[in-house]
Amino acid sequence: GTGDIQLTLSQRVPMTGAVIVTTPQDIALLDARKGIKMFEKVGVPILGIVENMAVYCCPNCGHTEHIFGAEGGKKMAAEYGMDFLGELPLNMSIRVQADSGHPTVVSDPDGEIAGIYKTVARQVAIKIADKAKDYSSKFPSIKISKDT
């Protein structure tokens, strides 16, 4: 969101960067664009865009369906020249596992869905590491001499 709470937090809490998460439908992309503008306005770098609920795969027959549209987040990333970090599926097990207090990466760490989340998380971690700041200039210089 881009309400007062989000704006205040982004101004008062130091942030390394933001990840924009959107679903692929047009109305959600409008909100994501507002989020991008807000973070740009307050000087928070955007690490990339993630598309949530990108595709549904029927657990019975395996048929896939883009219920909310296709590649909205990917297209927006290209439009803004930002990195597209990945697509998260729409899957009942994600909700069930999260509601039970054991998210997918904990309850099924070697599963396909956990792999998708881990790939996105790795990309975010790399982006954060790339933004690491060098604070060495803030420390006093240390001189070692042989005088005792």
mmCIF file of N, CA and C in Angstrom:
data_model
loop_
_atom_site.group_PDB
_atom_site.id
_atom_site.type_symbol
_atom_site.label_atom_id
_atom_site.label_comp_id
_atom_site.label_asym_id
_atom_site.label_seq_id
_atom_site.Cartn_x
_atom_site.Cartn_y
_atom_site.Cartn_z
ATOM 1 N N GLY A 1 0.807 -1.187 0.000
ATOM 2 C CA GLY A 1 0.000 0.000 0.000
ATOM 3 C C GLY A 1 0.854 1.257 0.000
ATOM 4 N N THR A 2 0.177 2.371 -0.165
ATOM 5 C CA THR A 2 0.875 3.664 -0.200
ATOM 6 C C THR A 2 0.209 4.673 0.726
ATOM 7 N N GLY A 3 -0.441 4.203 1.774
ATOM 8 C CA GLY A 3 -1.120 5.093 2.704
ATOM 9 C C GLY A 3 -0.159 5.798 3.638
ATOM 10 N N ASP A 4 -0.728 6.527 4.587
ATOM 11 C CA ASP A 4 0.067 7.312 5.533
ATOM 12 C C ASP A 4 1.040 6.456 6.336
ATOM 13 N N ILE A 5 0.612 5.284 6.747
ATOM 14 C CA ILE A 5 1.475 4.421 7.561
ATOM 15 C C ILE A 5 2.710 4.007 6.759
ATOM 16 N N GLN A 6 2.502 3.552 5.533
ATOM 17 C CA GLN A 6 3.627 3.129 4.706
ATOM 18 C C GLN A 6 4.561 4.300 4.414
ATOM 19 N N LEU A 7 3.994 5.452 4.121
ATOM 20 C CA LEU A 7 4.803 6.632 3.827
ATOM 21 C C LEU A 7 5.625 7.040 5.043
ATOM 22 N N THR A 8 4.995 7.072 6.221
ATOM 23 C CA THR A 8 5.697 7.447 7.450
ATOM 24 C C THR A 8 6.822 6.461 7.757
ATOM 25 N N LEU A 9 6.532 5.166 7.656
ATOM 26 C CA LEU A 9 7.571 4.159 7.914
ATOM 27 C C LEU A 9 8.740 4.302 6.946
ATOM 28 N N SER A 10 8.433 4.529 5.679
ATOM 29 C CA SER A 10 9.517 4.631 4.697
ATOM 30 C C SER A 10 10.365 5.873 4.909
ATOM 31 N N GLN A 11 9.808 6.879 5.577
ATOM 32 C CA GLN A 11 10.568 8.095 5.860
ATOM 33 C C GLN A 11 11.355 7.993 7.165
ATOM 34 N N ARG A 12 10.880 7.187 8.108
ATOM 35 C CA ARG A 12 11.498 7.146 9.439
ATOM 36 C C ARG A 12 12.359 5.924 9.716
ATOM 37 N N VAL A 13 12.125 4.857 9.009
ATOM 38 C CA VAL A 13 12.873 3.627 9.243
ATOM 39 C C VAL A 13 13.897 3.468 8.118
ATOM 40 N N PRO A 14 15.180 3.331 8.461
ATOM 41 C CA PRO A 14 16.183 3.161 7.402
ATOM 42 C C PRO A 14 15.910 1.881 6.602
ATOM 43 N N MET A 15 15.899 2.012 5.295
ATOM 44 C CA MET A 15 15.625 0.860 4.433
ATOM 45 C C MET A 15 16.730 0.686 3.409
ATOM 46 N N THR A 16 17.144 -0.539 3.244
ATOM 47 C CA THR A 16 18.117 -0.859 2.206
ATOM 48 C C THR A 16 17.453 -0.808 0.843
ATOM 49 N N GLY A 17 16.210 -1.232 0.789
ATOM 50 C CA GLY A 17 15.479 -1.242 -0.469
ATOM 51 C C GLY A 17 14.096 -1.818 -0.276
ATOM 52 N N ALA A 18 13.299 -1.736 -1.333
ATOM 53 C CA ALA A 18 11.927 -2.238 -1.296
ATOM 54 C C ALA A 18 11.729 -3.244 -2.424
ATOM 55 N N VAL A 19 10.884 -4.227 -2.163
ATOM 56 C CA VAL A 19 10.467 -5.173 -3.192
ATOM 57 C C VAL A 19 8.994 -4.893 -3.458
ATOM 58 N N ILE A 20 8.662 -4.634 -4.702
ATOM 59 C CA ILE A 20 7.277 -4.396 -5.089
ATOM 60 C C ILE A 20 6.654 -5.749 -5.405
ATOM 61 N N VAL A 21 5.572 -6.086 -4.701
ATOM 62 C CA VAL A 21 4.857 -7.342 -4.938
ATOM 63 C C VAL A 21 3.481 -6.989 -5.476
ATOM 64 N N THR A 22 3.130 -7.564 -6.610
ATOM 65 C CA THR A 22 1.854 -7.273 -7.244
ATOM 66 C C THR A 22 1.255 -8.550 -7.812
ATOM 67 N N THR A 23 -0.038 -8.532 -7.982
ATOM 68 C CA THR A 23 -0.679 -9.581 -8.764
ATOM 69 C C THR A 23 -0.761 -9.051 -10.199
ATOM 70 N N PRO A 24 -1.000 -9.918 -11.177
ATOM 71 C CA PRO A 24 -0.879 -9.480 -12.565
ATOM 72 C C PRO A 24 -2.033 -8.652 -13.129
ATOM 73 N N GLN A 25 -3.137 -8.514 -12.410
ATOM 74 C CA GLN A 25 -4.259 -7.795 -13.012
ATOM 75 C C GLN A 25 -4.036 -6.281 -12.987
ATOM 76 N N ASP A 26 -4.675 -5.596 -13.923
ATOM 77 C CA ASP A 26 -4.453 -4.165 -14.139
ATOM 78 C C ASP A 26 -4.687 -3.321 -12.892
ATOM 79 N N ILE A 27 -5.728 -3.595 -12.132
ATOM 80 C CA ILE A 27 -6.044 -2.772 -10.952
ATOM 81 C C ILE A 27 -4.934 -2.887 -9.906
ATOM 82 N N ALA A 28 -4.374 -4.074 -9.737
ATOM 83 C CA ALA A 28 -3.272 -4.256 -8.784
ATOM 84 C C ALA A 28 -2.010 -3.559 -9.282
ATOM 85 N N LEU A 29 -1.794 -3.568 -10.582
ATOM 86 C CA LEU A 29 -0.620 -2.906 -11.153
ATOM 87 C C LEU A 29 -0.675 -1.397 -10.928
ATOM 88 N N LEU A 30 -1.883 -0.830 -10.906
ATOM 89 C CA LEU A 30 -2.019 0.607 -10.602
ATOM 90 C C LEU A 30 -1.497 0.898 -9.200
ATOM 91 N N ASP A 31 -1.860 0.056 -8.230
ATOM 92 C CA ASP A 31 -1.365 0.232 -6.855
ATOM 93 C C ASP A 31 0.147 0.035 -6.787
ATOM 94 N N ALA A 32 0.650 -0.933 -7.532
ATOM 95 C CA ALA A 32 2.097 -1.173 -7.540
ATOM 96 C C ALA A 32 2.838 0.047 -8.094
ATOM 97 N N ARG A 33 2.273 0.671 -9.121
ATOM 98 C CA ARG A 33 2.883 1.889 -9.679
ATOM 99 C C ARG A 33 2.917 3.004 -8.633
ATOM 100 N N LYS A 34 1.846 3.109 -7.853
ATOM 101 C CA LYS A 34 1.822 4.111 -6.769
ATOM 102 C C LYS A 34 2.927 3.818 -5.758
ATOM 103 N N GLY A 35 3.118 2.537 -5.456
ATOM 104 C CA GLY A 35 4.183 2.145 -4.532
ATOM 105 C C GLY A 35 5.553 2.520 -5.063
ATOM 106 N N ILE A 36 5.770 2.286 -6.342
ATOM 107 C CA ILE A 36 7.053 2.652 -6.959
ATOM 108 C C ILE A 36 7.285 4.152 -6.832
ATOM 109 N N LYS A 37 6.259 4.929 -7.158
ATOM 110 C CA LYS A 37 6.392 6.399 -7.076
ATOM 111 C C LYS A 37 6.675 6.851 -5.650
ATOM 112 N N MET A 38 6.003 6.233 -4.669
ATOM 113 C CA MET A 38 6.214 6.608 -3.273
ATOM 114 C C MET A 38 7.656 6.330 -2.853
ATOM 115 N N PHE A 39 8.146 5.125 -3.157
ATOM 116 C CA PHE A 39 9.518 4.787 -2.763
ATOM 117 C C PHE A 39 10.538 5.669 -3.479
ATOM 118 N N GLU A 40 10.292 5.977 -4.736
ATOM 119 C CA GLU A 40 11.199 6.879 -5.453
ATOM 120 C C GLU A 40 11.200 8.259 -4.802
ATOM 121 N N LYS A 41 10.024 8.724 -4.402
ATOM 122 C CA LYS A 41 9.890 10.058 -3.794
ATOM 123 C C LYS A 41 10.658 10.167 -2.480
ATOM 124 N N VAL A 42 10.671 9.096 -1.695
ATOM 125 C CA VAL A 42 11.357 9.132 -0.397
ATOM 126 C C VAL A 42 12.783 8.576 -0.480
ATOM 127 N N GLY A 43 13.234 8.261 -1.675
ATOM 128 C CA GLY A 43 14.620 7.848 -1.864
ATOM 129 C C GLY A 43 14.950 6.424 -1.458
ATOM 130 N N VAL A 44 13.953 5.552 -1.447
ATOM 131 C CA VAL A 44 14.199 4.138 -1.131
ATOM 132 C C VAL A 44 14.394 3.386 -2.451
ATOM 133 N N PRO A 45 15.557 2.768 -2.646
ATOM 134 C CA PRO A 45 15.783 2.041 -3.900
ATOM 135 C C PRO A 45 14.854 0.837 -4.022
ATOM 136 N N ILE A 46 14.416 0.567 -5.224
ATOM 137 C CA ILE A 46 13.555 -0.588 -5.463
ATOM 138 C C ILE A 46 14.427 -1.731 -5.967
ATOM 139 N N LEU A 47 14.388 -2.841 -5.242
ATOM 140 C CA LEU A 47 15.229 -3.993 -5.549
ATOM 141 C C LEU A 47 14.688 -4.800 -6.723
ATOM 142 N N GLY A 48 13.389 -4.744 -6.934
ATOM 143 C CA GLY A 48 12.783 -5.476 -8.033
ATOM 144 C C GLY A 48 11.303 -5.697 -7.801
ATOM 145 N N ILE A 49 10.700 -6.422 -8.725
ATOM 146 C CA ILE A 49 9.258 -6.675 -8.708
ATOM 147 C C ILE A 49 9.011 -8.183 -8.695
ATOM 148 N N VAL A 50 8.054 -8.601 -7.847
ATOM 149 C CA VAL A 50 7.626 -9.995 -7.761
ATOM 150 C C VAL A 50 6.153 -10.053 -8.145
ATOM 151 N N GLU A 51 5.798 -11.034 -8.959
ATOM 152 C CA GLU A 51 4.396 -11.226 -9.324
ATOM 153 C C GLU A 51 3.821 -12.365 -8.486
ATOM 154 N N ASN A 52 2.841 -12.031 -7.646
ATOM 155 C CA ASN A 52 2.187 -13.011 -6.780
ATOM 156 C C ASN A 52 0.939 -13.545 -7.479
ATOM 157 N N MET A 53 0.569 -14.775 -7.197
ATOM 158 C CA MET A 53 -0.605 -15.422 -7.791
ATOM 159 C C MET A 53 -0.547 -15.363 -9.315
ATOM 160 N N ALA A 54 0.633 -15.632 -9.853
ATOM 161 C CA ALA A 54 0.867 -15.509 -11.289
ATOM 162 C C ALA A 54 0.157 -16.594 -12.100
ATOM 163 N N VAL A 55 0.133 -17.799 -11.570
ATOM 164 C CA VAL A 55 -0.463 -18.903 -12.321
ATOM 165 C C VAL A 55 -1.058 -19.916 -11.343
ATOM 166 N N TYR A 56 -2.166 -20.524 -11.751
ATOM 167 C CA TYR A 56 -2.794 -21.579 -10.962
ATOM 168 C C TYR A 56 -2.589 -22.894 -11.706
ATOM 169 N N CYS A 57 -2.175 -23.910 -10.981
ATOM 170 C CA CYS A 57 -2.006 -25.242 -11.555
ATOM 171 C C CYS A 57 -2.989 -26.182 -10.860
ATOM 172 N N CYS A 58 -3.877 -26.766 -11.626
ATOM 173 C CA CYS A 58 -4.877 -27.684 -11.069
ATOM 174 C C CYS A 58 -4.173 -28.895 -10.458
ATOM 175 N N PRO A 59 -4.437 -29.179 -9.171
ATOM 176 C CA PRO A 59 -3.770 -30.313 -8.522
ATOM 177 C C PRO A 59 -4.243 -31.668 -9.055
ATOM 178 N N ASN A 60 -5.405 -31.696 -9.724
ATOM 179 C CA ASN A 60 -5.938 -32.961 -10.238
ATOM 180 C C ASN A 60 -5.407 -33.320 -11.621
ATOM 181 N N CYS A 61 -5.413 -32.327 -12.526
ATOM 182 C CA CYS A 61 -5.039 -32.649 -13.908
ATOM 183 C C CYS A 61 -3.762 -31.961 -14.381
ATOM 184 N N GLY A 62 -3.273 -30.975 -13.611
ATOM 185 C CA GLY A 62 -2.047 -30.279 -13.991
ATOM 186 C C GLY A 62 -2.236 -29.120 -14.952
ATOM 187 N N HIS A 63 -3.480 -28.864 -15.354
ATOM 188 C CA HIS A 63 -3.748 -27.734 -16.262
ATOM 189 C C HIS A 63 -3.386 -26.417 -15.572
ATOM 190 N N THR A 64 -2.702 -25.546 -16.286
ATOM 191 C CA THR A 64 -2.342 -24.241 -15.716
ATOM 192 C C THR A 64 -3.233 -23.158 -16.301
ATOM 193 N N GLU A 65 -3.529 -22.167 -15.474
ATOM 194 C CA GLU A 65 -4.418 -21.070 -15.865
ATOM 195 C C GLU A 65 -3.907 -19.781 -15.243
ATOM 196 N N HIS A 66 -3.848 -18.731 -16.036
ATOM 197 C CA HIS A 66 -3.475 -17.403 -15.537
ATOM 198 C C HIS A 66 -4.766 -16.671 -15.155
ATOM 199 N N ILE A 67 -5.275 -16.974 -13.988
ATOM 200 C CA ILE A 67 -6.576 -16.487 -13.542
ATOM 201 C C ILE A 67 -6.634 -14.963 -13.495
ATOM 202 N N PHE A 68 -5.571 -14.326 -13.040
ATOM 203 C CA PHE A 68 -5.566 -12.870 -12.872
ATOM 204 C C PHE A 68 -4.848 -12.141 -14.003
ATOM 205 N N GLY A 69 -4.587 -12.828 -15.104
ATOM 206 C CA GLY A 69 -3.847 -12.231 -16.215
ATOM 207 C C GLY A 69 -2.431 -12.782 -16.229
ATOM 208 N N ALA A 70 -1.715 -12.476 -17.301
ATOM 209 C CA ALA A 70 -0.376 -13.046 -17.461
ATOM 210 C C ALA A 70 0.689 -11.966 -17.568
ATOM 211 N N GLU A 71 1.748 -12.153 -16.817
ATOM 212 C CA GLU A 71 2.982 -11.375 -16.914
ATOM 213 C C GLU A 71 2.831 -9.877 -16.649
ATOM 214 N N GLY A 72 1.832 -9.490 -15.870
ATOM 215 C CA GLY A 72 1.668 -8.075 -15.536
ATOM 216 C C GLY A 72 2.868 -7.514 -14.793
ATOM 217 N N GLY A 73 3.375 -8.259 -13.823
ATOM 218 C CA GLY A 73 4.543 -7.811 -13.063
ATOM 219 C C GLY A 73 5.790 -7.770 -13.921
ATOM 220 N N LYS A 74 5.950 -8.753 -14.783
ATOM 221 C CA LYS A 74 7.117 -8.809 -15.672
ATOM 222 C C LYS A 74 7.104 -7.620 -16.640
ATOM 223 N N LYS A 75 5.935 -7.321 -17.189
ATOM 224 C CA LYS A 75 5.815 -6.182 -18.114
ATOM 225 C C LYS A 75 6.087 -4.869 -17.399
ATOM 226 N N MET A 76 5.590 -4.741 -16.167
ATOM 227 C CA MET A 76 5.822 -3.518 -15.403
ATOM 228 C C MET A 76 7.306 -3.357 -15.088
ATOM 229 N N ALA A 77 7.977 -4.440 -14.754
ATOM 230 C CA ALA A 77 9.416 -4.374 -14.485
ATOM 231 C C ALA A 77 10.156 -3.870 -15.723
ATOM 232 N N ALA A 78 9.793 -4.377 -16.884
ATOM 233 C CA ALA A 78 10.429 -3.936 -18.128
ATOM 234 C C ALA A 78 10.124 -2.461 -18.392
ATOM 235 N N GLU A 79 8.884 -2.068 -18.143
ATOM 236 C CA GLU A 79 8.468 -0.672 -18.359
ATOM 237 C C GLU A 79 9.288 0.302 -17.510
ATOM 238 N N TYR A 80 9.571 -0.077 -16.267
ATOM 239 C CA TYR A 80 10.301 0.792 -15.344
ATOM 240 C C TYR A 80 11.811 0.531 -15.346
ATOM 241 N N GLY A 81 12.256 -0.436 -16.119
ATOM 242 C CA GLY A 81 13.675 -0.770 -16.144
ATOM 243 C C GLY A 81 14.157 -1.384 -14.839
ATOM 244 N N MET A 82 13.283 -2.150 -14.196
ATOM 245 C CA MET A 82 13.609 -2.792 -12.919
ATOM 246 C C MET A 82 13.768 -4.291 -13.123
ATOM 247 N N ASP A 83 14.417 -4.932 -12.173
ATOM 248 C CA ASP A 83 14.580 -6.380 -12.247
ATOM 249 C C ASP A 83 13.276 -7.081 -11.892
ATOM 250 N N PHE A 84 12.955 -8.111 -12.657
ATOM 251 C CA PHE A 84 11.824 -8.970 -12.334
ATOM 252 C C PHE A 84 12.381 -10.130 -11.531
ATOM 253 N N LEU A 85 11.929 -10.268 -10.288
ATOM 254 C CA LEU A 85 12.512 -11.237 -9.358
ATOM 255 C C LEU A 85 11.853 -12.609 -9.399
ATOM 256 N N GLY A 86 10.655 -12.704 -9.995
ATOM 257 C CA GLY A 86 10.027 -14.010 -10.112
ATOM 258 C C GLY A 86 8.525 -13.988 -9.989
ATOM 259 N N GLU A 87 7.945 -15.161 -10.268
ATOM 260 C CA GLU A 87 6.499 -15.367 -10.202
ATOM 261 C C GLU A 87 6.188 -16.381 -9.116
ATOM 262 N N LEU A 88 5.261 -16.028 -8.239
ATOM 263 C CA LEU A 88 4.803 -16.951 -7.197
ATOM 264 C C LEU A 88 3.457 -17.522 -7.630
ATOM 265 N N PRO A 89 3.251 -18.823 -7.479
ATOM 266 C CA PRO A 89 2.008 -19.434 -7.942
ATOM 267 C C PRO A 89 0.840 -19.206 -6.981
ATOM 268 N N LEU A 90 -0.357 -19.390 -7.518
ATOM 269 C CA LEU A 90 -1.575 -19.423 -6.711
ATOM 270 C C LEU A 90 -1.813 -20.898 -6.409
ATOM 271 N N ASN A 91 -1.686 -21.261 -5.133
ATOM 272 C CA ASN A 91 -1.751 -22.667 -4.769
ATOM 273 C C ASN A 91 -2.324 -22.798 -3.363
ATOM 274 N N MET A 92 -3.287 -23.675 -3.214
ATOM 275 C CA MET A 92 -3.958 -23.870 -1.932
ATOM 276 C C MET A 92 -2.983 -24.262 -0.823
ATOM 277 N N SER A 93 -1.961 -25.041 -1.140
ATOM 278 C CA SER A 93 -1.038 -25.507 -0.103
ATOM 279 C C SER A 93 -0.280 -24.344 0.543
ATOM 280 N N ILE A 94 -0.026 -23.285 -0.213
ATOM 281 C CA ILE A 94 0.670 -22.121 0.347
ATOM 282 C C ILE A 94 -0.145 -21.538 1.500
ATOM 283 N N ARG A 95 -1.459 -21.369 1.273
ATOM 284 C CA ARG A 95 -2.323 -20.812 2.317
ATOM 285 C C ARG A 95 -2.456 -21.763 3.496
ATOM 286 N N VAL A 96 -2.676 -23.030 3.216
ATOM 287 C CA VAL A 96 -2.856 -24.016 4.285
ATOM 288 C C VAL A 96 -1.606 -24.086 5.157
ATOM 289 N N GLN A 97 -0.457 -24.157 4.542
ATOM 290 C CA GLN A 97 0.796 -24.254 5.297
ATOM 291 C C GLN A 97 1.074 -22.979 6.088
ATOM 292 N N ALA A 98 0.839 -21.828 5.481
ATOM 293 C CA ALA A 98 1.067 -20.563 6.188
ATOM 294 C C ALA A 98 0.106 -20.421 7.364
ATOM 295 N N ASP A 99 -1.166 -20.787 7.152
ATOM 296 C CA ASP A 99 -2.153 -20.696 8.234
ATOM 297 C C ASP A 99 -1.816 -21.623 9.396
ATOM 298 N N SER A 100 -1.142 -22.724 9.117
ATOM 299 C CA SER A 100 -0.781 -23.667 10.181
ATOM 300 C C SER A 100 0.494 -23.236 10.909
ATOM 301 N N GLY A 101 1.101 -22.147 10.443
ATOM 302 C CA GLY A 101 2.325 -21.662 11.079
ATOM 303 C C GLY A 101 3.588 -22.299 10.532
ATOM 304 N N HIS A 102 3.446 -23.062 9.468
ATOM 305 C CA HIS A 102 4.588 -23.732 8.840
ATOM 306 C C HIS A 102 4.600 -23.394 7.352
ATOM 307 N N PRO A 103 5.180 -22.258 6.990
ATOM 308 C CA PRO A 103 5.169 -21.871 5.579
ATOM 309 C C PRO A 103 5.827 -22.931 4.692
ATOM 310 N N THR A 104 5.562 -22.830 3.420
ATOM 311 C CA THR A 104 6.001 -23.825 2.448
ATOM 312 C C THR A 104 7.485 -24.158 2.543
ATOM 313 N N VAL A 105 8.325 -23.156 2.730
ATOM 314 C CA VAL A 105 9.774 -23.419 2.778
ATOM 315 C C VAL A 105 10.175 -24.209 4.015
ATOM 316 N N VAL A 106 9.289 -24.271 5.020
ATOM 317 C CA VAL A 106 9.542 -25.069 6.224
ATOM 318 C C VAL A 106 8.864 -26.433 6.102
ATOM 319 N N SER A 107 7.592 -26.444 5.689
ATOM 320 C CA SER A 107 6.844 -27.700 5.662
ATOM 321 C C SER A 107 7.214 -28.600 4.484
ATOM 322 N N ASP A 108 7.666 -28.016 3.387
ATOM 323 C CA ASP A 108 8.060 -28.809 2.220
ATOM 324 C C ASP A 108 9.289 -28.168 1.574
ATOM 325 N N PRO A 109 10.423 -28.146 2.301
ATOM 326 C CA PRO A 109 11.589 -27.374 1.852
ATOM 327 C C PRO A 109 12.188 -27.814 0.519
ATOM 328 N N ASP A 110 11.950 -29.061 0.126
ATOM 329 C CA ASP A 110 12.502 -29.545 -1.138
ATOM 330 C C ASP A 110 11.481 -29.535 -2.271
ATOM 331 N N GLY A 111 10.281 -29.025 -1.983
ATOM 332 C CA GLY A 111 9.224 -29.010 -2.984
ATOM 333 C C GLY A 111 9.413 -27.918 -4.029
ATOM 334 N N GLU A 112 8.645 -28.039 -5.102
ATOM 335 C CA GLU A 112 8.734 -27.091 -6.219
ATOM 336 C C GLU A 112 8.397 -25.665 -5.787
ATOM 337 N N ILE A 113 7.343 -25.510 -4.991
ATOM 338 C CA ILE A 113 6.930 -24.166 -4.572
ATOM 339 C C ILE A 113 7.977 -23.540 -3.660
ATOM 340 N N ALA A 114 8.518 -24.316 -2.735
ATOM 341 C CA ALA A 114 9.586 -23.794 -1.869
ATOM 342 C C ALA A 114 10.775 -23.354 -2.717
ATOM 343 N N GLY A 115 11.069 -24.100 -3.761
ATOM 344 C CA GLY A 115 12.158 -23.736 -4.664
ATOM 345 C C GLY A 115 11.935 -22.388 -5.321
ATOM 346 N N ILE A 116 10.687 -22.109 -5.683
ATOM 347 C CA ILE A 116 10.354 -20.813 -6.292
ATOM 348 C C ILE A 116 10.593 -19.694 -5.284
ATOM 349 N N TYR A 117 10.103 -19.883 -4.059
ATOM 350 C CA TYR A 117 10.304 -18.866 -3.016
ATOM 351 C C TYR A 117 11.792 -18.657 -2.728
ATOM 352 N N LYS A 118 12.544 -19.749 -2.669
ATOM 353 C CA LYS A 118 13.980 -19.645 -2.377
ATOM 354 C C LYS A 118 14.719 -18.908 -3.496
ATOM 355 N N THR A 119 14.308 -19.124 -4.730
ATOM 356 C CA THR A 119 14.937 -18.427 -5.855
ATOM 357 C C THR A 119 14.699 -16.927 -5.754
ATOM 358 N N VAL A 120 13.469 -16.541 -5.445
ATOM 359 C CA VAL A 120 13.160 -15.114 -5.273
ATOM 360 C C VAL A 120 13.962 -14.555 -4.100
ATOM 361 N N ALA A 121 13.994 -15.287 -2.990
ATOM 362 C CA ALA A 121 14.725 -14.821 -1.800
ATOM 363 C C ALA A 121 16.214 -14.654 -2.089
ATOM 364 N N ARG A 122 16.792 -15.580 -2.853
ATOM 365 C CA ARG A 122 18.216 -15.461 -3.216
ATOM 366 C C ARG A 122 18.466 -14.197 -4.029
ATOM 367 N N GLN A 123 17.569 -13.912 -4.954
ATOM 368 C CA GLN A 123 17.731 -12.709 -5.775
ATOM 369 C C GLN A 123 17.652 -11.448 -4.918
ATOM 370 N N VAL A 124 16.734 -11.437 -3.958
ATOM 371 C CA VAL A 124 16.623 -10.289 -3.050
ATOM 372 C C VAL A 124 17.895 -10.172 -2.213
ATOM 373 N N ALA A 125 18.390 -11.295 -1.707
ATOM 374 C CA ALA A 125 19.615 -11.276 -0.894
ATOM 375 C C ALA A 125 20.801 -10.740 -1.697
ATOM 376 N N ILE A 126 20.894 -11.130 -2.949
ATOM 377 C CA ILE A 126 21.979 -10.631 -3.807
ATOM 378 C C ILE A 126 21.848 -9.128 -4.002
ATOM 379 N N LYS A 127 20.629 -8.667 -4.226
ATOM 380 C CA LYS A 127 20.393 -7.225 -4.401
ATOM 381 C C LYS A 127 20.793 -6.461 -3.141
ATOM 382 N N ILE A 128 20.447 -7.000 -1.980
ATOM 383 C CA ILE A 128 20.797 -6.336 -0.716
ATOM 384 C C ILE A 128 22.311 -6.325 -0.536
ATOM 385 N N ALA A 129 22.955 -7.442 -0.825
ATOM 386 C CA ALA A 129 24.415 -7.507 -0.698
ATOM 387 C C ALA A 129 25.086 -6.502 -1.629
ATOM 388 N N ASP A 130 24.531 -6.324 -2.816
ATOM 389 C CA ASP A 130 25.084 -5.352 -3.766
ATOM 390 C C ASP A 130 24.948 -3.922 -3.263
ATOM 391 N N LYS A 131 23.959 -3.692 -2.396
ATOM 392 C CA LYS A 131 23.722 -2.350 -1.868
ATOM 393 C C LYS A 131 24.479 -2.100 -0.572
ATOM 394 N N ALA A 132 25.216 -3.095 -0.090
ATOM 395 C CA ALA A 132 25.943 -2.945 1.178
ATOM 396 C C ALA A 132 26.822 -1.701 1.124
ATOM 397 N N LYS A 133 26.793 -0.971 2.195
ATOM 398 C CA LYS A 133 27.549 0.278 2.262
ATOM 399 C C LYS A 133 28.882 0.065 2.963
ATOM 400 N N ASP A 134 29.853 0.823 2.558
ATOM 401 C CA ASP A 134 31.179 0.787 3.171
ATOM 402 C C ASP A 134 31.218 1.859 4.256
ATOM 403 N N TYR A 135 31.245 1.422 5.504
ATOM 404 C CA TYR A 135 31.272 2.354 6.635
ATOM 405 C C TYR A 135 32.681 2.537 7.186
ATOM 406 N N SER A 136 33.678 2.021 6.503
ATOM 407 C CA SER A 136 35.044 2.081 7.027
ATOM 408 C C SER A 136 35.528 3.515 7.218
ATOM 409 N N SER A 137 35.041 4.447 6.435
ATOM 410 C CA SER A 137 35.482 5.842 6.578
ATOM 411 C C SER A 137 34.979 6.471 7.874
ATOM 412 N N LYS A 138 33.998 5.867 8.499
ATOM 413 C CA LYS A 138 33.450 6.408 9.741
ATOM 414 C C LYS A 138 34.262 5.992 10.958
ATOM 415 N N PHE A 139 35.143 5.029 10.799
ATOM 416 C CA PHE A 139 35.966 4.568 11.907
ATOM 417 C C PHE A 139 37.283 5.335 11.927
ATOM 418 N N PRO A 140 37.813 5.592 13.117
ATOM 419 C CA PRO A 140 39.109 6.291 13.174
ATOM 420 C C PRO A 140 40.209 5.380 12.648
ATOM 421 N N SER A 141 41.252 5.992 12.130
ATOM 422 C CA SER A 141 42.364 5.174 11.653
ATOM 423 C C SER A 141 43.120 4.626 12.861
ATOM 424 N N ILE A 142 43.622 3.449 12.714
ATOM 425 C CA ILE A 142 44.352 2.787 13.795
ATOM 426 C C ILE A 142 45.817 2.728 13.391
ATOM 427 N N LYS A 143 46.669 3.221 14.274
ATOM 428 C CA LYS A 143 48.107 3.215 14.004
ATOM 429 C C LYS A 143 48.790 2.276 14.984
ATOM 430 N N ILE A 144 49.612 1.436 14.458
ATOM 431 C CA ILE A 144 50.361 0.495 15.289
ATOM 432 C C ILE A 144 51.831 0.895 15.215
ATOM 433 N N SER A 145 52.422 1.058 16.386
ATOM 434 C CA SER A 145 53.850 1.412 16.419
ATOM 435 C C SER A 145 54.598 0.423 17.308
ATOM 436 N N LYS A 146 55.902 0.397 17.163
ATOM 437 C CA LYS A 146 56.726 -0.521 17.948
ATOM 438 C C LYS A 146 57.059 0.066 19.312
ATOM 439 N N ASP A 147 56.724 1.301 19.537
ATOM 440 C CA ASP A 147 56.986 1.928 20.841
ATOM 441 C C ASP A 147 56.145 1.254 21.915
ATOM 442 N N THR A 148 56.767 0.878 22.987
ATOM 443 C CA THR A 148 56.032 0.268 24.099
ATOM 444 C C THR A 148 56.242 0.999 25.384
#
